[in-house]
Coordinates of C-alpha atoms in Angstrom, one line a residue:
Chain A
M1 CA -3.3 25.6 8.1
D2 CA -7.0 26.6 7.9
A3 CA -10.4 25.7 9.3
F4 CA -10.5 22.5 7.3
F5 CA -7.2 21.2 8.9
Q6 CA -8.6 18.9 11.6
P7 CA -7.1 16.3 13.9
V8 CA -7.7 12.6 13.3
E9 CA -7.9 10.3 16.3
L10 CA -4.9 8.0 16.3
E11 CA -7.1 4.8 16.4
K12 CA -8.4 5.8 13.0
A13 CA -5.3 7.2 11.5
Y14 CA -4.6 3.9 9.6
R15 CA -7.6 4.7 7.4
L16 CA -5.9 7.8 5.9
I17 CA -3.5 5.3 4.1
N18 CA -5.4 2.0 4.2
H19 CA -6.4 2.3 0.5
G20 CA -2.8 2.4 -0.6
P21 CA -2.4 5.9 -1.8
T22 CA 1.0 7.3 -3.1
I23 CA 2.2 9.6 -0.4
L24 CA 4.7 12.4 0.2
V25 CA 7.4 12.2 2.9
S26 CA 8.7 15.4 4.5
A27 CA 11.5 15.8 7.0
T28 CA 13.9 18.4 8.3
H29 CA 17.3 18.3 10.0
E30 CA 19.4 21.3 11.2
G31 CA 17.4 23.7 9.1
V32 CA 17.5 21.7 5.9
E33 CA 14.2 20.3 4.8
N34 CA 13.0 18.1 1.9
V35 CA 9.9 16.4 0.4
M36 CA 9.9 13.3 -1.7
S37 CA 7.1 11.1 -3.2
A38 CA 6.8 7.4 -2.4
A39 CA 4.6 4.7 -3.6
W40 CA 5.6 2.2 -1.0
A41 CA 4.0 3.2 2.3
C42 CA 1.7 0.9 4.1
G43 CA -0.1 0.4 7.4
L44 CA 1.6 -1.7 10.1
D45 CA -0.3 -1.6 13.3
F46 CA -3.5 -0.1 14.8
K47 CA -2.4 0.7 18.4
P48 CA 0.0 2.1 18.7
A49 CA -0.6 3.2 15.1
K50 CA 2.4 2.5 13.0
L51 CA 3.3 2.4 9.2
T52 CA 6.1 1.4 7.0
V53 CA 7.7 3.4 4.2
V54 CA 10.5 2.3 1.8
L55 CA 13.1 5.0 1.3
D56 CA 16.0 4.3 -1.2
K57 CA 19.5 5.0 -0.1
S58 CA 19.8 7.6 -2.8
A59 CA 17.0 9.7 -1.3
F60 CA 18.0 13.0 0.3
T61 CA 15.0 12.9 2.7
R62 CA 16.2 9.5 4.0
R63 CA 19.1 11.2 5.5
L64 CA 17.0 13.8 7.2
I65 CA 14.9 11.1 8.7
E66 CA 17.9 9.0 9.8
A67 CA 19.4 12.2 11.5
S68 CA 16.2 13.7 13.0
G69 CA 14.1 10.5 13.7
Q70 CA 11.0 12.2 12.6
F71 CA 9.0 12.5 9.4
V72 CA 5.5 13.4 8.0
I73 CA 3.7 11.2 5.6
Q74 CA 1.0 13.1 3.7
V75 CA -1.7 12.0 1.3
P76 CA -1.6 14.3 -1.8
T77 CA -4.7 14.8 -4.1
A78 CA -5.3 14.5 -7.9
A79 CA -4.9 18.3 -8.0
Q80 CA -1.3 17.8 -7.0
A81 CA -0.3 15.1 -9.4
D82 CA 2.2 17.2 -11.2
L83 CA 3.8 18.2 -7.9
V84 CA 3.9 14.5 -6.8
H85 CA 5.6 13.5 -10.0
Y86 CA 8.1 16.3 -9.8
L87 CA 9.0 15.6 -6.1
G88 CA 9.4 11.9 -6.9
T89 CA 11.7 12.3 -10.0
H90 CA 14.0 15.1 -8.8
S91 CA 16.5 14.7 -6.0
R92 CA 17.8 17.4 -3.7
H93 CA 21.2 15.8 -4.0
Q94 CA 21.4 17.1 -7.6
E95 CA 18.9 20.0 -7.4
Q96 CA 19.6 22.1 -4.3
D97 CA 16.5 24.3 -5.0
K98 CA 14.2 21.3 -5.7
L99 CA 11.5 22.6 -3.3
L100 CA 11.5 26.0 -4.8
K101 CA 11.4 24.7 -8.4
S102 CA 8.6 22.2 -7.5
G103 CA 6.3 25.0 -6.2
V104 CA 5.5 23.0 -3.1
D105 CA 3.8 25.1 -0.4
L106 CA 4.9 24.1 3.1
F107 CA 3.4 25.0 6.5
S108 CA 4.3 24.1 10.1
V109 CA 2.3 22.9 13.1
P110 CA 3.3 23.6 16.7
E111 CA 5.6 20.9 18.2
V112 CA 6.1 19.1 14.9
A113 CA 9.5 19.7 13.4
P114 CA 9.0 18.4 9.8
P115 CA 7.2 20.7 7.4
L116 CA 3.7 19.8 6.1
V117 CA 2.7 20.1 2.5
A118 CA -0.3 22.4 2.0
G119 CA -3.2 21.2 -0.2
C120 CA -2.9 17.5 0.8
A121 CA -5.9 15.5 2.0
A122 CA -4.2 14.0 5.2
W123 CA -1.0 14.2 7.2
L124 CA 0.6 11.7 9.5
F125 CA 3.5 12.9 11.9
C126 CA 5.7 10.0 12.7
H127 CA 8.6 9.1 15.0
L128 CA 11.1 6.7 13.5
I129 CA 11.3 3.4 15.2
P130 CA 15.0 2.7 14.2
L131 CA 15.7 -0.8 13.1
E132 CA 19.1 -0.8 11.6
Q133 CA 18.8 -4.2 9.7
N134 CA 15.6 -3.3 8.0
Q135 CA 16.9 0.1 7.0
Q136 CA 20.2 -1.1 5.7
D137 CA 19.1 -4.4 4.1
H138 CA 15.6 -3.5 2.8
D139 CA 15.4 0.4 2.8
L140 CA 12.4 -0.2 5.1
F141 CA 11.5 2.3 7.7
I142 CA 9.0 2.0 10.5
G143 CA 7.2 4.9 12.0
E144 CA 4.9 5.3 14.9
I145 CA 2.1 7.8 14.2
K146 CA 2.1 10.4 16.9
S147 CA -0.4 12.8 15.4
A148 CA -2.7 12.8 12.4
W149 CA -4.8 15.4 10.7
A150 CA -7.1 15.5 7.5
D151 CA -8.7 18.1 5.5
S152 CA -12.3 18.0 6.6
R153 CA -13.7 18.5 3.1
V154 CA -12.6 15.0 2.2
F155 CA -12.1 13.1 5.5
R156 CA -14.1 13.6 8.6
E157 CA -15.6 11.6 11.5
G158 CA -13.2 8.8 10.7
H159 CA -14.2 8.4 7.1
W160 CA -13.2 9.4 3.6
H161 CA -15.9 11.4 1.7
F162 CA -14.3 11.4 -1.8
E163 CA -17.7 11.1 -3.4
E164 CA -18.9 14.3 -2.0
A165 CA -15.6 16.3 -2.6
G166 CA -14.6 17.3 -6.2
D167 CA -12.6 14.9 -8.3
E168 CA -9.5 17.1 -7.6
W169 CA -9.6 15.8 -4.0
R170 CA -9.2 12.1 -5.0
S171 CA -6.0 10.5 -3.7
L172 CA -3.3 9.1 -6.1
H173 CA -2.2 5.6 -6.8
Y174 CA 1.1 5.5 -8.8
I175 CA 1.8 2.7 -11.3
A176 CA 5.0 3.7 -13.2
G177 CA 6.4 6.3 -15.5
K178 CA 3.9 9.2 -15.6
H179 CA 0.9 7.0 -14.9
F180 CA -1.3 7.2 -11.8
Y181 CA -4.9 6.1 -11.1
T182 CA -7.1 8.2 -8.8
T183 CA -9.2 6.6 -6.0
G184 CA -12.5 5.6 -7.6
T185 CA -16.0 4.7 -6.5
S186 CA -17.1 3.8 -3.1
L187 CA -18.2 0.1 -2.7
V188 CA -19.9 -1.1 0.4
V189 CA -20.4 -4.9 0.7
E190 CA -23.5 -6.4 2.2
Chain B
M1 CA -6.3 -21.2 -15.7
D2 CA -7.3 -20.1 -19.1
A3 CA -6.0 -18.2 -22.1
F4 CA -6.1 -14.9 -20.2
F5 CA -3.8 -16.2 -17.4
Q6 CA -0.4 -14.8 -18.7
P7 CA 3.0 -14.5 -17.1
V8 CA 4.3 -11.0 -16.1
E9 CA 8.0 -10.4 -16.2
L10 CA 9.5 -10.1 -12.7
E11 CA 11.0 -6.6 -13.4
K12 CA 7.3 -5.3 -13.8
A13 CA 5.7 -7.4 -11.2
Y14 CA 5.7 -4.5 -8.7
R15 CA 3.2 -2.7 -10.9
L16 CA 0.6 -5.3 -10.0
I17 CA 0.4 -4.0 -6.4
N18 CA 2.0 -0.5 -6.8
H19 CA -1.4 1.2 -6.6
G20 CA -2.0 -0.2 -3.2
P21 CA -4.8 -2.7 -3.7
T22 CA -6.3 -4.8 -1.1
I23 CA -5.0 -8.3 -1.7
L24 CA -5.7 -12.0 -1.0
V25 CA -3.0 -14.3 0.6
S26 CA -3.1 -18.0 0.0
A27 CA -0.9 -20.7 1.4
T28 CA -0.7 -24.4 2.0
H29 CA 1.1 -26.8 4.3
E30 CA 0.9 -30.5 4.6
G31 CA -2.4 -30.5 2.6
V32 CA -4.1 -27.8 4.5
E33 CA -4.8 -24.6 2.5
N34 CA -6.2 -21.2 3.4
V35 CA -6.9 -17.8 1.9
M36 CA -7.2 -14.6 3.8
S37 CA -7.6 -10.9 2.8
A38 CA -5.1 -8.3 3.7
A39 CA -5.0 -4.5 3.3
W40 CA -1.4 -4.1 4.3
A41 CA 0.7 -5.4 1.4
C42 CA 3.3 -3.2 -0.3
G43 CA 6.2 -3.3 -2.7
L44 CA 9.6 -3.5 -1.2
D45 CA 12.2 -3.9 -4.0
F46 CA 12.4 -4.0 -7.8
K47 CA 15.3 -6.5 -8.5
P48 CA 15.0 -9.0 -7.0
A49 CA 11.3 -8.2 -6.8
K50 CA 10.1 -8.2 -3.2
L51 CA 7.0 -7.1 -1.2
T52 CA 5.9 -6.9 2.4
V53 CA 2.7 -8.2 3.9
V54 CA 1.4 -7.8 7.5
L55 CA -0.1 -11.0 8.9
D56 CA -1.6 -10.9 12.4
K57 CA -0.7 -13.7 14.9
S58 CA -4.4 -14.8 14.9
A59 CA -4.3 -15.5 11.1
F60 CA -4.5 -19.2 10.3
T61 CA -2.7 -18.4 6.9
R62 CA 0.3 -17.0 8.7
R63 CA 1.1 -20.4 10.3
L64 CA 0.9 -22.0 6.9
I65 CA 3.4 -19.5 5.6
E66 CA 5.8 -19.9 8.5
A67 CA 5.7 -23.6 8.0
S68 CA 5.9 -23.7 4.2
G69 CA 7.9 -20.6 3.4
Q70 CA 5.7 -19.9 0.4
F71 CA 2.6 -17.8 -0.4
V72 CA 0.7 -16.3 -3.2
I73 CA -0.5 -12.6 -3.2
Q74 CA -3.4 -12.0 -5.6
V75 CA -5.1 -8.8 -6.6
P76 CA -8.9 -9.4 -6.4
T77 CA -11.5 -7.4 -8.4
A78 CA -14.6 -5.4 -7.6
A79 CA -16.7 -8.5 -8.7
Q80 CA -15.0 -10.3 -5.8
A81 CA -15.7 -7.7 -3.0
D82 CA -18.1 -10.0 -1.1
L83 CA -15.6 -12.8 -1.3
V84 CA -12.8 -10.5 -0.1
H85 CA -14.8 -9.3 2.8
Y86 CA -15.7 -12.8 3.8
L87 CA -12.2 -14.1 3.6
G88 CA -11.0 -11.2 5.7
T89 CA -13.6 -11.5 8.4
H90 CA -13.7 -15.3 9.0
S91 CA -10.9 -17.3 10.3
R92 CA -10.2 -20.9 9.6
H93 CA -9.3 -21.3 13.3
Q94 CA -13.0 -20.9 14.1
E95 CA -14.5 -22.1 10.8
Q96 CA -12.8 -25.2 9.5
D97 CA -14.8 -25.1 6.2
K98 CA -14.2 -21.4 5.7
L99 CA -13.1 -21.8 2.1
L100 CA -16.1 -24.0 1.2
K101 CA -18.5 -21.5 2.8
S102 CA -16.8 -18.5 1.1
G103 CA -17.3 -20.0 -2.3
V104 CA -13.7 -19.3 -3.3
D105 CA -12.6 -21.1 -6.5
L106 CA -9.0 -22.2 -6.3
F107 CA -6.7 -23.5 -9.1
S108 CA -3.1 -24.7 -9.2
V109 CA -0.1 -23.9 -11.3
P110 CA 2.8 -26.4 -12.0
E111 CA 5.7 -26.1 -9.4
V112 CA 3.7 -23.7 -7.2
A113 CA 2.5 -25.2 -4.0
P114 CA 0.0 -22.6 -2.7
P115 CA -3.4 -22.5 -4.4
L116 CA -4.3 -19.5 -6.5
V117 CA -7.7 -17.8 -6.4
A118 CA -9.6 -17.8 -9.7
G119 CA -11.2 -14.6 -11.0
C120 CA -8.4 -12.3 -9.6
A121 CA -6.6 -9.8 -11.8
A122 CA -3.1 -10.7 -10.8
W123 CA -1.1 -13.3 -8.8
L124 CA 2.4 -13.0 -7.3
F125 CA 4.1 -16.3 -6.1
C126 CA 6.5 -15.5 -3.2
H127 CA 9.1 -17.2 -1.2
L128 CA 9.3 -16.0 2.4
I129 CA 12.5 -14.3 3.4
P130 CA 12.4 -15.3 7.1
L131 CA 13.2 -12.4 9.4
E132 CA 12.3 -13.5 12.9
Q133 CA 12.4 -10.1 14.6
N134 CA 10.1 -8.5 12.0
Q135 CA 7.6 -11.3 12.0
Q136 CA 7.4 -11.6 15.8
D137 CA 7.6 -7.9 16.8
H138 CA 5.7 -6.3 13.9
D139 CA 3.7 -9.2 12.2
L140 CA 5.7 -8.0 9.0
F141 CA 6.6 -10.7 6.4
I142 CA 8.9 -10.1 3.5
G143 CA 8.5 -12.2 0.3
E144 CA 10.7 -12.5 -2.8
I145 CA 8.4 -12.6 -5.9
K146 CA 9.4 -15.7 -7.9
S147 CA 6.7 -15.7 -10.5
A148 CA 3.9 -13.4 -11.5
W149 CA 0.9 -13.6 -13.7
A150 CA -2.1 -11.3 -14.7
D151 CA -5.4 -11.6 -16.5
S152 CA -4.6 -10.1 -19.8
R153 CA -8.0 -8.6 -20.0
V154 CA -7.0 -6.0 -17.4
F155 CA -3.1 -6.1 -17.3
R156 CA -0.9 -6.7 -20.3
E157 CA 2.4 -5.6 -21.8
G158 CA 3.4 -4.4 -18.3
H159 CA 0.4 -2.0 -17.8
W160 CA -3.0 -2.1 -16.3
H161 CA -5.9 -1.4 -18.6
F162 CA -8.7 -0.8 -16.1
E163 CA -10.3 1.8 -18.4
E164 CA -10.8 -0.8 -21.1
A165 CA -12.1 -3.6 -19.0
G166 CA -15.5 -3.5 -17.3
D167 CA -15.8 -1.9 -13.9
E168 CA -16.1 -5.3 -12.3
W169 CA -12.4 -5.7 -13.1
R170 CA -11.2 -2.7 -11.0
S171 CA -9.1 -3.6 -8.0
L172 CA -10.2 -2.8 -4.4
H173 CA -8.8 -0.5 -1.8
Y174 CA -10.2 -1.3 1.6
I175 CA -10.8 1.4 4.2
A176 CA -12.7 -0.1 7.2
G177 CA -15.9 -2.0 8.1
K178 CA -17.6 -2.9 4.9
H179 CA -16.2 0.0 3.0
F180 CA -13.9 -0.2 0.0
Y181 CA -13.0 2.0 -2.9
T182 CA -12.3 0.8 -6.4
T183 CA -9.4 1.8 -8.5
G184 CA -10.5 5.0 -10.4
T185 CA -9.6 7.0 -13.3
S186 CA -6.2 6.9 -15.1
L187 CA -4.2 10.1 -14.6
V188 CA -1.1 10.8 -16.8
V189 CA 1.1 13.8 -15.8
E190 CA 2.7 16.0 -18.4

């Protein structure tokens, strides 16, 4: 956490993920924490701000979320592509020291239980809205966004500023295998 | 429909939207058709291939989908940004001739009731999986992808080829107001 870690008003928090970036999900329960990557996260509502995220039954992080009812969605950057791929292709079920091996750098925020991933462009702290049928039948989880923050070098005053930050700050959009696209050029319609 | 309109195998259909593009939703019921833009569409499952899309209660297209149980999600291009913005900011409830005014060019595919939007990069024909609680409480709709196609100039053999097509073929990622980003640079991790 540094001077660039700035709060984002909840009414504009949807903008942090509206462009469909690949995200990292972090959670903790009874002293056990984990971070995973997910391509399937999406805005759901503006006020109260909500989002959806798809978490496979095989995901270790899913259990932590089901048990604790909380998670953080963060928007990683192009500089973190290797980390994102690692966290998305290794499970803590098989690799107990996954976080250590991944090299992920975590930090904490007062009154927020899940760890946050350092170096990301944005963070959304969510409370799970438990909906058993969605979770069981579709692996679909709904979160209400309770707090949001962004790195002010790339998101400030409610807007992304990718064009002014270095290319390493671009967010990631996963396709398959080892293939991502970064967020590209700003386009403003008439 | 032309020689570039090519089928995509259902196992790889998720890749058409995995990078989180802003999409167009089309539907028809009893001879009435409509197209709307939506930023909140997301993959949900690989096999059978499924997706989610958020459709506000004020959306005319939502009623067509509820009544017909079918819709098409299409991935528009940077060349269509003005069209996407128009279709996302005008409702057929207030503007009966919205489609005419928008200049949208529709075409049809055998055995697919909803119209498809010409000029897009990809199309996913979906059957609604009706889940009343999601639809009423969260405006959240789940579709099973029954057929998929892409323009082979930009997606072929299961992969996007944005870097080889012109920039006008890039997909769109909406933020807010009149502001989009286009899909950027390909990034392949080690």
